[in-house]
CSV table of C-alpha atoms in Angstrom, one decimal:
chain,number,residue,atom,x,y,z
A,1,MET,CA,62.6,-5.0,-95.4
A,2,ASN,CA,59.6,-5.5,-97.8
A,3,ASP,CA,57.6,-2.3,-98.5
A,4,PRO,CA,53.9,-3.2,-98.7
A,5,ILE,CA,53.2,-0.1,-100.9
A,6,ALA,CA,54.7,-0.3,-104.4
A,7,PRO,CA,56.8,2.8,-105.4
A,8,ASN,CA,54.4,3.8,-108.2
A,9,ARG,CA,51.5,3.6,-105.8
A,10,ARG,CA,53.4,5.6,-103.2
A,11,GLN,CA,54.0,8.3,-105.8
A,12,PHE,CA,50.3,8.4,-106.6
A,13,VAL,CA,49.2,8.5,-103.0
A,14,MET,CA,51.7,11.3,-102.2
A,15,GLY,CA,50.7,13.3,-105.3
A,16,THR,CA,47.0,13.0,-104.4
A,17,LEU,CA,47.7,14.1,-100.8
A,18,ALA,CA,49.7,17.1,-102.0
A,19,LEU,CA,47.0,18.1,-104.5
A,20,ALA,CA,44.2,17.8,-101.9
A,21,GLY,CA,46.2,19.8,-99.4
A,22,GLY,CA,46.9,22.5,-101.9
A,23,LEU,CA,43.2,22.7,-102.8
A,24,LEU,CA,42.2,22.9,-99.1
A,25,VAL,CA,44.7,25.7,-98.5
A,26,ALA,CA,43.4,27.6,-101.5
A,27,ARG,CA,39.8,27.2,-100.4
A,28,GLN,CA,40.5,28.4,-96.9
A,29,GLY,CA,42.4,31.4,-98.3
A,30,LEU,CA,39.4,32.3,-100.6
A,31,ALA,CA,37.0,31.7,-97.7
A,32,GLY,CA,38.9,34.1,-95.5
A,33,THR,CA,38.9,36.9,-98.1
A,34,ALA,CA,35.4,36.6,-99.5
A,35,ASN,CA,32.6,38.7,-98.1
A,36,PRO,CA,29.6,36.3,-97.8
A,37,GLN,CA,26.5,37.9,-99.2
A,38,PRO,CA,23.0,36.8,-98.3
A,39,ALA,CA,21.1,35.0,-101.1
A,40,GLN,CA,18.3,37.5,-100.7
A,41,ALA,CA,18.2,41.1,-99.6
A,42,ALA,CA,17.5,41.5,-95.9
A,43,GLY,CA,15.0,44.4,-96.4
A,44,PRO,CA,11.3,44.3,-97.3
A,45,ILE,CA,10.3,42.8,-100.6
A,46,SER,CA,9.0,45.5,-103.0
A,47,LEU,CA,6.4,44.5,-105.5
A,48,HIS,CA,6.3,47.8,-107.4
A,49,GLY,CA,3.0,49.2,-106.3
A,50,VAL,CA,1.5,46.1,-104.8
A,51,SER,CA,0.5,46.7,-101.2
A,52,PRO,CA,2.0,44.6,-98.4
A,53,ARG,CA,-0.1,41.5,-97.7
A,54,LEU,CA,-0.2,38.1,-96.0
A,55,THR,CA,-0.5,35.1,-98.3
A,56,ILE,CA,-0.2,31.3,-97.6
A,57,HIS,CA,0.6,28.3,-99.7
A,58,ILE,CA,-0.2,24.8,-98.3
A,59,LEU,CA,1.0,21.5,-99.7
A,60,ASP,CA,0.2,18.0,-98.7
A,61,THR,CA,3.5,16.1,-98.7
A,62,TYR,CA,1.7,12.7,-98.2
A,63,SER,CA,0.0,12.9,-101.6
A,64,GLY,CA,2.5,15.2,-103.1
A,65,SER,CA,-0.1,17.8,-104.1
A,66,ALA,CA,-1.8,21.1,-103.1
A,67,ALA,CA,-3.9,20.7,-99.9
A,68,THR,CA,-7.1,21.3,-101.8
A,69,GLY,CA,-10.1,21.4,-99.5
A,70,LEU,CA,-8.1,21.8,-96.2
A,71,GLN,CA,-10.0,23.9,-93.7
A,72,VAL,CA,-7.9,26.6,-92.0
A,73,GLU,CA,-9.0,28.9,-89.2
A,74,PHE,CA,-7.2,32.3,-89.3
A,75,SER,CA,-7.1,34.2,-86.0
A,76,ARG,CA,-5.4,37.1,-84.4
A,77,MET,CA,-3.9,36.3,-81.0
A,78,GLU,CA,-5.1,38.6,-78.2
A,79,GLN,CA,-3.8,37.9,-74.7
A,80,ASP,CA,-2.5,34.5,-75.9
A,81,ARG,CA,-6.0,33.5,-77.1
A,82,PRO,CA,-7.1,33.1,-80.7
A,83,VAL,CA,-9.8,35.5,-81.9
A,84,LEU,CA,-11.2,34.1,-85.2
A,85,LEU,CA,-10.9,36.4,-88.2
A,86,GLN,CA,-12.0,34.0,-90.9
A,87,THR,CA,-12.4,30.4,-91.8
A,88,LEU,CA,-10.8,29.5,-95.2
A,89,VAL,CA,-10.7,26.5,-97.6
A,90,ILE,CA,-7.5,25.9,-99.6
A,91,ASN,CA,-8.1,25.9,-103.4
A,92,GLN,CA,-6.7,23.6,-106.1
A,93,ASN,CA,-3.4,25.6,-106.2
A,94,GLY,CA,-2.8,25.3,-102.4
A,95,ARG,CA,-3.7,28.9,-101.8
A,96,THR,CA,-6.6,31.0,-100.7
A,97,GLU,CA,-8.7,33.0,-103.2
A,98,ALA,CA,-7.5,36.3,-101.7
A,99,PRO,CA,-4.7,37.4,-99.4
A,100,LEU,CA,-5.5,36.8,-95.7
A,101,LEU,CA,-4.6,40.3,-94.8
A,102,ILE,CA,-4.2,43.3,-97.2
A,103,ASP,CA,-4.4,47.1,-97.1
A,104,ASP,CA,-5.9,48.4,-93.8
A,105,SER,CA,-6.4,44.8,-92.4
A,106,TYR,CA,-2.7,44.2,-92.7
A,107,GLN,CA,-1.6,45.1,-89.1
A,108,ALA,CA,1.3,44.2,-86.9
A,109,GLY,CA,0.5,41.6,-84.3
A,110,ASN,CA,0.5,37.9,-83.5
A,111,TYR,CA,-1.6,35.5,-85.6
A,112,GLN,CA,-2.5,31.8,-85.8
A,113,LEU,CA,-3.4,29.4,-88.6
A,114,LEU,CA,-5.2,26.4,-87.3
A,115,LEU,CA,-5.0,23.5,-89.8
A,116,HIS,CA,-7.7,20.8,-89.7
A,117,ILE,CA,-5.4,18.0,-90.7
A,118,ASP,CA,-7.4,15.2,-89.3
A,119,ASP,CA,-10.6,16.3,-91.2
A,120,TYR,CA,-8.6,16.8,-94.4
A,121,PHE,CA,-7.2,13.2,-94.5
A,122,ARG,CA,-10.6,11.8,-93.5
A,123,MET,CA,-12.1,13.8,-96.4
A,124,LYS,CA,-9.4,12.4,-98.8
A,125,GLY,CA,-10.0,8.9,-97.7
A,126,ALA,CA,-6.4,8.3,-96.5
A,127,ARG,CA,-5.9,5.0,-94.7
A,128,LEU,CA,-4.4,6.2,-91.4
A,129,PRO,CA,-4.4,4.9,-87.9
A,130,SER,CA,-7.3,6.1,-85.7
A,131,PRO,CA,-7.0,8.3,-83.9
A,132,THR,CA,-4.6,10.2,-86.1
A,133,PHE,CA,-1.2,11.4,-84.9
A,134,LEU,CA,-1.9,15.1,-85.8
A,135,SER,CA,-5.4,16.5,-85.5
A,136,LYS,CA,-5.6,20.3,-85.4
A,137,VAL,CA,-2.3,22.0,-85.9
A,138,PRO,CA,-1.7,25.6,-84.8
A,139,ILE,CA,0.9,27.7,-86.6
A,140,ARG,CA,1.7,30.9,-84.8
A,141,PHE,CA,3.6,33.8,-86.3
A,142,ALA,CA,4.1,37.5,-86.0
A,143,ILE,CA,3.8,40.4,-88.4
A,144,ASN,CA,6.2,43.0,-87.1
A,145,ASP,CA,6.7,45.4,-90.1
A,146,THR,CA,3.6,46.3,-92.1
A,147,ALA,CA,5.7,47.6,-94.9
A,148,GLU,CA,6.8,44.1,-95.7
A,149,ARG,CA,5.0,41.5,-97.7
A,150,LEU,CA,4.7,38.2,-95.8
A,151,HIS,CA,4.2,34.8,-97.5
A,152,LEU,CA,3.8,31.7,-95.3
A,153,PRO,CA,4.5,28.3,-97.1
A,154,VAL,CA,3.3,25.3,-95.1
A,155,GLN,CA,3.9,21.6,-95.8
A,156,PHE,CA,2.3,18.8,-93.9
A,157,GLY,CA,1.7,15.1,-93.8
A,158,PRO,CA,-0.1,12.8,-91.4
A,159,TRP,CA,2.9,12.7,-89.0
A,160,ASN,CA,4.7,16.0,-89.7
A,161,TYR,CA,4.4,19.6,-90.6
A,162,GLY,CA,6.8,22.5,-91.4
A,163,TYR,CA,6.5,26.1,-92.3
A,164,TYR,CA,8.8,29.1,-92.9
A,165,ARG,CA,8.7,32.8,-93.7
A,166,GLY,CA,8.7,33.4,-97.4
A,167,SER,CA,8.5,36.6,-99.2
């Protein structure tokens, strides 16, 4: 009977399988004994004397730059309706000139950012289908603990947006 696998190749294959199996067992053993730790502390971020605040950072992923000139309406939600607190324009760094909320204005509650994405891309002269896919994009979030600093990074393009809780 002819063996399709040469003896030297068979030794190599068997050795590789044994080595891979040993590594897998060792990894599983380590995983079972390790105590996974979060990459960041779960508690509030302390800035050594800096008061808690709400800040944002908004990036245009379509052009790969800060969303300079983007108009944002910042509201507090009351009975599921936005009550306008201020209208902002994003600066050349993708931020606002001052925190949205700080000191006494930094209160627990539900809030909304309304991004004027259609106006932004029209202002930039982007060649997009009309009407645009996204127009005014609401981002709703909550401040639950006024001892914590809250940073809200936002990324958007003509067809998508995403945001997350930063610190």
